[in-house]
Amino acid sequence: MNGHSDGLGGSHRHQAEHKERFLLIQKAAGGVMSPFECFLVLRGIKTLPLRIQQHEENGRAVAEFLATHAKVSKLAYPASRAIRNTIWP
């Protein structure tokens, strides 16, 4: 989610059998993000919609190029309805 590769974070799904071990690691190793790391992840989350949109546009452009390329016999890019209709009539 960060998008800048400069923050590290994660989540923990609580399971009773792992609770004590998780709390030990959290206390011993600092398993809580620092305020600066939180800032970095929040910065990435704010730009996430724009990055996802750009990924989709780039993927579509590549798929449209490959759909007309002579050396490509089959293309599987389900996000494009026009391309999808040529693959799965």
Short mmCIF file of C-alpha atoms in Angstrom, two decimals, residues 5-79:
data_model
loop_
_atom_site.label_atom_id
_atom_site.label_comp_id
_atom_site.label_asym_id
_atom_site.label_seq_id
_atom_site.Cartn_x
_atom_site.Cartn_y
_atom_site.Cartn_z
CA SER A 5 9.17 1.14 -0.71
CA ASP A 6 10.35 3.17 2.25
CA GLY A 7 7.94 2.02 4.96
CA LEU A 8 7.44 -1.36 6.52
CA GLY A 9 4.28 -2.45 8.26
CA GLY A 10 1.92 -5.33 8.68
CA SER A 11 -1.01 -6.61 10.60
CA HIS A 12 -1.68 -9.37 13.06
CA ARG A 13 -4.81 -11.43 13.18
CA HIS A 14 -5.43 -12.32 16.79
CA GLN A 15 -5.33 -16.00 17.58
CA ALA A 16 -5.39 -17.03 21.21
CA GLU A 17 -2.55 -19.57 20.89
CA HIS A 18 -0.19 -16.92 19.47
CA LYS A 19 -1.11 -14.05 21.78
CA GLU A 20 1.69 -14.45 24.34
CA ARG A 21 4.40 -14.92 21.71
CA PHE A 22 3.19 -11.91 19.75
CA LEU A 23 3.16 -9.72 22.85
CA LEU A 24 6.72 -10.83 23.71
CA ILE A 25 7.99 -10.00 20.22
CA GLN A 26 6.15 -6.68 20.30
CA LYS A 27 7.77 -5.70 23.60
CA ALA A 28 11.24 -7.07 22.79
CA ALA A 29 11.60 -6.04 19.16
CA GLY A 30 9.38 -3.00 18.95
CA GLY A 31 6.65 -4.52 16.84
CA VAL A 32 4.78 -1.23 16.66
CA MET A 33 5.31 1.24 13.84
CA SER A 34 6.97 4.51 14.70
CA PRO A 35 5.14 7.77 13.99
CA PHE A 36 7.42 8.37 11.00
CA GLU A 37 6.67 4.93 9.55
CA CYS A 38 2.96 5.65 10.01
CA PHE A 39 3.45 8.90 8.10
CA LEU A 40 5.18 7.05 5.25
CA VAL A 41 2.40 4.47 4.95
CA LEU A 42 -0.30 7.16 5.16
CA ARG A 43 1.46 9.09 2.40
CA GLY A 44 1.33 5.97 0.24
CA ILE A 45 -2.33 5.32 1.01
CA LYS A 46 -3.21 8.85 -0.10
CA THR A 47 -1.73 8.19 -3.55
CA LEU A 48 -3.04 4.61 -3.86
CA PRO A 49 -6.08 5.41 -6.07
CA LEU A 50 -3.93 7.37 -8.53
CA ARG A 51 -1.32 4.59 -8.66
CA ILE A 52 -3.94 1.88 -9.22
CA GLN A 53 -5.55 3.93 -11.99
CA GLN A 54 -2.18 4.38 -13.69
CA HIS A 55 -1.43 0.66 -13.37
CA GLU A 56 -4.74 -0.11 -15.07
CA GLU A 57 -4.14 2.39 -17.89
CA ASN A 58 -0.65 1.05 -18.51
CA GLY A 59 -1.86 -2.55 -18.49
CA ARG A 60 -4.63 -1.71 -20.94
CA ALA A 61 -2.18 0.04 -23.30
CA VAL A 62 0.15 -2.96 -23.27
CA ALA A 63 -2.77 -5.35 -23.83
CA GLU A 64 -4.10 -3.31 -26.76
CA PHE A 65 -0.63 -3.24 -28.32
CA LEU A 66 -0.19 -6.98 -27.89
CA ALA A 67 -3.68 -7.71 -29.23
CA THR A 68 -2.62 -6.40 -32.64
CA HIS A 69 0.93 -7.77 -32.61
CA ALA A 70 1.69 -10.39 -35.27
CA LYS A 71 3.64 -12.67 -32.92
CA VAL A 72 0.88 -12.85 -30.30
CA SER A 73 -1.68 -15.56 -31.00
CA LYS A 74 -3.65 -15.40 -27.75
CA LEU A 75 -4.04 -12.65 -25.18
CA ALA A 76 -5.71 -12.99 -21.80
CA TYR A 77 -6.48 -9.54 -20.38
CA PRO A 78 -9.96 -9.70 -18.83
CA ALA A 79 -10.14 -6.00 -17.91
#
